[in-house]
Amino acid sequence: MSAPNAPALRILAPAAWAATVADELVERVRAEPRLRLCLPTGDTPSPLYARLAELERARGGSFAQATVVGLDEWADLPPGDPARCDVRLRRELLDRLVPPPRFIPIDVDGSDDEAAAREHDEVARNLDLAVLGLGMNGHVGFNEPGSRPDEPTRLVRLALSSREAATARYGAARTPSGGITVGMARILEAREVWLLVTGEHKAAVLRRAVVEPEGPDCPASYLRRHPRLTVFADEAAASLLG
Ligand code: F6R
């Protein structure tokens, strides 16, 4: 699984992006009700989650037997902080699904983050589907530039831009210093990987991730080692793919 593959590119009109990805996800979980998946938080998936909640309000039950595994979490935000990944995921999606899927968050509220990361590494094995967003610096989850493709779930220091996003964009009460992330090794072991990318501001980093040679400056570029990578991009994000 080390030679780069060409990802499947799904380039969608911005207005159709959330509905198309939501339909595909519901189809996937209906075909495989016990799906184990991880899901990102952030601005990119918010419209997708709103659409999923809407679809499920009408149809219901698709996620009843699924398991959602936490992808990443800030290590030093208090429980309930609005920027926490567990809080956001529950608020935007999980609490709106009836019945909700089983959710296994990353336990950052104990006294030993290293131990919590090791424990979550076991939870993150054997994912059926890893759904990811793409950071402006090429990160996926909290695998910041410099991450290696064989790294496990672990406690990480965050890039300044990621730390600042917590307060400036996600409403955190204070700037977190670190986080725990499912590692690239577990992501690349998942049966299937979806990368979600929207907006013109992501066009250059998406090109870096899927067209230019892979390298540690852009951890997302390692995703091309995966034989079943699908990129769901809107037309604006895909505008530099040529
Ligand atoms: C957050 C996460 C991050 C985000 C990335 C993009 O759970 O996994 O890797 O997906 O920072 O964030 P947005 O979508 O806000 O641009």
mmCIF file of C-alpha atoms and ligand atoms in Angstrom, residues 40-45 71-72 85 133-135 139-142 169-170 202, ligand 1:
data_model
loop_
_atom_site.group_PDB
_atom_site.id
_atom_site.type_symbol
_atom_site.label_atom_id
_atom_site.label_comp_id
_atom_site.label_asym_id
_atom_site.label_seq_id
_atom_site.Cartn_x
_atom_site.Cartn_y
_atom_site.Cartn_z
ATOM 1 C CA PRO A 40 -14.219 15.210 11.226
ATOM 2 C CA THR A 41 -15.492 18.453 12.703
ATOM 3 C CA GLY A 42 -14.941 21.939 11.316
ATOM 4 C CA ASP A 43 -16.546 24.214 8.777
ATOM 5 C CA THR A 44 -16.356 21.756 5.862
ATOM 6 C CA PRO A 45 -18.639 19.016 7.201
ATOM 7 C CA LEU A 71 -11.069 11.330 14.912
ATOM 8 C CA ASP A 72 -9.358 14.020 16.958
ATOM 9 C CA CYS A 85 -14.766 17.957 18.646
ATOM 10 C CA GLY A 133 -11.411 17.250 6.292
ATOM 11 C CA LEU A 134 -8.338 18.973 4.885
ATOM 12 C CA GLY A 135 -6.433 21.618 6.819
ATOM 13 C CA HIS A 139 -3.196 18.271 7.905
ATOM 14 C CA VAL A 140 -5.795 15.540 8.230
ATOM 15 C CA GLY A 141 -7.241 14.920 11.665
ATOM 16 C CA PHE A 142 -4.577 16.593 13.795
ATOM 17 C CA ARG A 169 -13.186 30.112 13.989
ATOM 18 C CA TYR A 170 -14.660 27.533 16.342
ATOM 19 C CA LYS A 202 -8.639 25.018 -0.220
HETATM 20 C C1 F6R B 1 -11.191 18.491 12.828
HETATM 21 C C2 F6R B 1 -10.252 17.941 11.827
HETATM 22 C C3 F6R B 1 -9.441 18.879 11.023
HETATM 23 C C4 F6R B 1 -10.316 19.644 10.023
HETATM 24 C C5 F6R B 1 -9.474 20.604 9.163
HETATM 25 C C6 F6R B 1 -10.333 21.404 8.209
HETATM 26 O O1 F6R B 1 -11.890 17.467 13.482
HETATM 27 O O2 F6R B 1 -10.136 16.750 11.701
HETATM 28 O O3 F6R B 1 -8.446 18.162 10.347
HETATM 29 O O4 F6R B 1 -10.974 18.728 9.200
HETATM 30 O O5 F6R B 1 -8.769 21.487 9.986
HETATM 31 O O6 F6R B 1 -11.155 22.253 8.951
HETATM 32 P P1 F6R B 1 -12.269 23.140 8.246
HETATM 33 O O7 F6R B 1 -13.262 22.196 7.672
HETATM 34 O O8 F6R B 1 -12.856 23.975 9.374
HETATM 35 O O9 F6R B 1 -11.584 23.960 7.208
#
